[in-house]
Amino acid sequence: MILCDSVIHIDIGKRRSSGDEDVYEEKLRLFANDQEYNSIVSALHNWDYVIAELFSQRLKIKSYNLGMIRLAKKCNILCLAIMSGKGAPDFTEEINEVTAVYGMMRDCINRAFKVKV
């Protein structure tokens, strides 16, 4: 089963939540108020690439575990760009892609669960 036009793969998320649909749903609801993305943006703004990479890794793992494969892949690309030593102007495209997909995920969750952010 896929939520919101192939944005979130529920089968993967449920499997990563030991098959417990209630636990998975709660994790999705919590994601709507997640701070990893904001921490990435803040770290990049402050040119703190170590912290930006750390939170990119965290968001990648959390996204994958929730079935948000597209977001996990975009986070991985951002992590690789940061690890390769590129400076901020050199990975504008990567953070823009993470931002776009992250926004789709949050919108999907907000519509599905009527979450107030």
PDB file of C-alpha atoms in Angstrom:
ATOM      1  CA  MET A   1       0.000   0.000   0.000  1.00  0.00           C
ATOM      2  CA  ILE A   2       1.231   3.487  -0.863  1.00  0.00           C
ATOM      3  CA  LEU A   3       0.113   6.765   0.717  1.00  0.00           C
ATOM      4  CA  CYS A   4      -0.271   9.992  -1.267  1.00  0.00           C
ATOM      5  CA  ASP A   5       0.554   8.960  -4.829  1.00  0.00           C
ATOM      6  CA  SER A   6       3.683   6.902  -4.128  1.00  0.00           C
ATOM      7  CA  VAL A   7       5.189   9.363  -1.679  1.00  0.00           C
ATOM      8  CA  ILE A   8       5.142   7.050   1.357  1.00  0.00           C
ATOM      9  CA  HIS A   9       5.455   3.265   1.102  1.00  0.00           C
ATOM     10  CA  ILE A  10       3.337   2.069   4.009  1.00  0.00           C
ATOM     11  CA  ASP A  11       4.383  -1.572   3.680  1.00  0.00           C
ATOM     12  CA  ILE A  12       8.022  -0.667   4.331  1.00  0.00           C
ATOM     13  CA  GLY A  13       7.137   1.615   7.236  1.00  0.00           C
ATOM     14  CA  LYS A  14       4.903  -0.970   8.893  1.00  0.00           C
ATOM     15  CA  ARG A  15       7.544  -3.660   8.484  1.00  0.00           C
ATOM     16  CA  ARG A  16      10.112  -1.327  10.105  1.00  0.00           C
ATOM     17  CA  SER A  17       7.637  -0.843  12.988  1.00  0.00           C
ATOM     18  CA  SER A  18       7.458  -4.599  13.682  1.00  0.00           C
ATOM     19  CA  GLY A  19       4.199  -4.768  11.739  1.00  0.00           C
ATOM     20  CA  ASP A  20       2.387  -2.683  14.343  1.00  0.00           C
ATOM     21  CA  GLU A  21       0.122  -0.292  12.453  1.00  0.00           C
ATOM     22  CA  ASP A  22      -0.580   1.859  15.521  1.00  0.00           C
ATOM     23  CA  VAL A  23       3.130   2.336  16.226  1.00  0.00           C
ATOM     24  CA  TYR A  24       3.736   3.193  12.576  1.00  0.00           C
ATOM     25  CA  GLU A  25       0.894   5.702  12.499  1.00  0.00           C
ATOM     26  CA  GLU A  26       2.225   7.386  15.637  1.00  0.00           C
ATOM     27  CA  LYS A  27       5.697   7.626  14.073  1.00  0.00           C
ATOM     28  CA  LEU A  28       4.172   9.273  10.995  1.00  0.00           C
ATOM     29  CA  ARG A  29       2.285  11.766  13.155  1.00  0.00           C
ATOM     30  CA  LEU A  30       5.483  12.612  15.045  1.00  0.00           C
ATOM     31  CA  PHE A  31       7.336  13.132  11.770  1.00  0.00           C
ATOM     32  CA  ALA A  32       5.065  16.079  10.969  1.00  0.00           C
ATOM     33  CA  ASN A  33       6.716  17.992  13.828  1.00  0.00           C
ATOM     34  CA  ASP A  34      10.188  16.579  13.296  1.00  0.00           C
ATOM     35  CA  GLN A  35      13.209  18.848  13.785  1.00  0.00           C
ATOM     36  CA  GLU A  36      15.918  17.090  11.750  1.00  0.00           C
ATOM     37  CA  TYR A  37      15.139  19.040   8.580  1.00  0.00           C
ATOM     38  CA  ASN A  38      15.171  22.395  10.380  1.00  0.00           C
ATOM     39  CA  SER A  39      18.456  21.427  12.018  1.00  0.00           C
ATOM     40  CA  ILE A  40      19.988  20.693   8.600  1.00  0.00           C
ATOM     41  CA  VAL A  41      18.919  24.072   7.245  1.00  0.00           C
ATOM     42  CA  SER A  42      20.156  25.873  10.347  1.00  0.00           C
ATOM     43  CA  ALA A  43      23.515  24.083  10.281  1.00  0.00           C
ATOM     44  CA  LEU A  44      24.015  24.882   6.601  1.00  0.00           C
ATOM     45  CA  HIS A  45      23.125  28.507   7.246  1.00  0.00           C
ATOM     46  CA  ASN A  46      25.840  28.563   9.924  1.00  0.00           C
ATOM     47  CA  TRP A  47      28.306  26.691   7.668  1.00  0.00           C
ATOM     48  CA  ASP A  48      28.468  23.857  10.203  1.00  0.00           C
ATOM     49  CA  TYR A  49      28.824  20.996   7.757  1.00  0.00           C
ATOM     50  CA  VAL A  50      29.527  18.344  10.388  1.00  0.00           C
ATOM     51  CA  ILE A  51      26.174  19.022  12.074  1.00  0.00           C
ATOM     52  CA  ALA A  52      24.413  19.314   8.707  1.00  0.00           C
ATOM     53  CA  GLU A  53      25.738  15.904   7.720  1.00  0.00           C
ATOM     54  CA  LEU A  54      24.754  14.415  11.088  1.00  0.00           C
ATOM     55  CA  PHE A  55      21.154  15.591  10.776  1.00  0.00           C
ATOM     56  CA  SER A  56      21.041  14.610   7.097  1.00  0.00           C
ATOM     57  CA  GLN A  57      22.021  11.080   8.145  1.00  0.00           C
ATOM     58  CA  ARG A  58      19.371  11.053  10.874  1.00  0.00           C
ATOM     59  CA  LEU A  59      16.659  12.282   8.510  1.00  0.00           C
ATOM     60  CA  LYS A  60      17.748   9.711   5.914  1.00  0.00           C
ATOM     61  CA  ILE A  61      17.456   6.839   8.392  1.00  0.00           C
ATOM     62  CA  LYS A  62      14.165   8.054   9.848  1.00  0.00           C
ATOM     63  CA  SER A  63      12.723   8.568   6.353  1.00  0.00           C
ATOM     64  CA  TYR A  64      13.713   5.104   5.213  1.00  0.00           C
ATOM     65  CA  ASN A  65      12.249   3.521   8.337  1.00  0.00           C
ATOM     66  CA  LEU A  66       8.955   5.334   7.697  1.00  0.00           C
ATOM     67  CA  GLY A  67       8.801   4.227   4.054  1.00  0.00           C
ATOM     68  CA  MET A  68       9.764   7.633   2.661  1.00  0.00           C
ATOM     69  CA  ILE A  69      12.221   6.224   0.165  1.00  0.00           C
ATOM     70  CA  ARG A  70      12.405   9.307  -2.070  1.00  0.00           C
ATOM     71  CA  LEU A  71      13.289  11.516   0.881  1.00  0.00           C
ATOM     72  CA  ALA A  72      15.853   9.012   2.149  1.00  0.00           C
ATOM     73  CA  LYS A  73      17.536   8.980  -1.269  1.00  0.00           C
ATOM     74  CA  LYS A  74      17.610  12.791  -1.448  1.00  0.00           C
ATOM     75  CA  CYS A  75      19.098  12.945   2.058  1.00  0.00           C
ATOM     76  CA  ASN A  76      21.735  10.433   1.016  1.00  0.00           C
ATOM     77  CA  ILE A  77      22.703  12.595  -1.965  1.00  0.00           C
ATOM     78  CA  LEU A  78      22.995  15.606   0.355  1.00  0.00           C
ATOM     79  CA  CYS A  79      25.140  13.583   2.795  1.00  0.00           C
ATOM     80  CA  LEU A  80      27.456  12.538  -0.021  1.00  0.00           C
ATOM     81  CA  ALA A  81      27.777  16.134  -1.221  1.00  0.00           C
ATOM     82  CA  ILE A  82      28.676  17.314   2.273  1.00  0.00           C
ATOM     83  CA  MET A  83      31.129  14.436   2.827  1.00  0.00           C
ATOM     84  CA  SER A  84      32.843  15.148  -0.487  1.00  0.00           C
ATOM     85  CA  GLY A  85      33.863  18.535   0.873  1.00  0.00           C
ATOM     86  CA  LYS A  86      31.678  20.682  -1.326  1.00  0.00           C
ATOM     87  CA  GLY A  87      30.955  24.099   0.110  1.00  0.00           C
ATOM     88  CA  ALA A  88      27.479  25.566   0.586  1.00  0.00           C
ATOM     89  CA  PRO A  89      27.105  27.077  -2.872  1.00  0.00           C
ATOM     90  CA  ASP A  90      28.071  23.745  -4.384  1.00  0.00           C
ATOM     91  CA  PHE A  91      25.167  21.757  -2.964  1.00  0.00           C
ATOM     92  CA  THR A  92      22.319  24.203  -3.281  1.00  0.00           C
ATOM     93  CA  GLU A  93      20.624  21.790  -5.679  1.00  0.00           C
ATOM     94  CA  GLU A  94      20.844  18.941  -3.170  1.00  0.00           C
ATOM     95  CA  ILE A  95      19.278  20.890  -0.292  1.00  0.00           C
ATOM     96  CA  ASN A  96      16.593  22.239  -2.641  1.00  0.00           C
ATOM     97  CA  GLU A  97      15.699  18.667  -3.613  1.00  0.00           C
ATOM     98  CA  VAL A  98      15.568  17.575   0.036  1.00  0.00           C
ATOM     99  CA  THR A  99      13.380  20.600   0.785  1.00  0.00           C
ATOM    100  CA  ALA A 100      10.951  19.796  -2.034  1.00  0.00           C
ATOM    101  CA  VAL A 101      10.542  16.120  -1.132  1.00  0.00           C
ATOM    102  CA  TYR A 102      10.405  16.854   2.613  1.00  0.00           C
ATOM    103  CA  GLY A 103       7.573  19.310   1.935  1.00  0.00           C
ATOM    104  CA  MET A 104       5.677  16.651  -0.023  1.00  0.00           C
ATOM    105  CA  MET A 105       6.057  14.189   2.858  1.00  0.00           C
ATOM    106  CA  ARG A 106       4.800  16.655   5.448  1.00  0.00           C
ATOM    107  CA  ASP A 107       1.878  17.687   3.237  1.00  0.00           C
ATOM    108  CA  CYS A 108       0.957  14.045   2.715  1.00  0.00           C
ATOM    109  CA  ILE A 109       1.019  13.306   6.448  1.00  0.00           C
ATOM    110  CA  ASN A 110      -0.904  16.465   7.267  1.00  0.00           C
ATOM    111  CA  ARG A 111      -3.629  15.541   4.760  1.00  0.00           C
ATOM    112  CA  ALA A 112      -3.773  11.911   5.867  1.00  0.00           C
ATOM    113  CA  PHE A 113      -3.959  12.603   9.582  1.00  0.00           C
ATOM    114  CA  LYS A 114      -5.174  16.204   9.701  1.00  0.00           C
ATOM    115  CA  VAL A 115      -2.062  17.063  11.742  1.00  0.00           C
ATOM    116  CA  LYS A 116      -1.704  20.603  13.025  1.00  0.00           C
ATOM    117  CA  VAL A 117       1.831  21.888  12.619  1.00  0.00           C
TER     118      VAL A 117
END
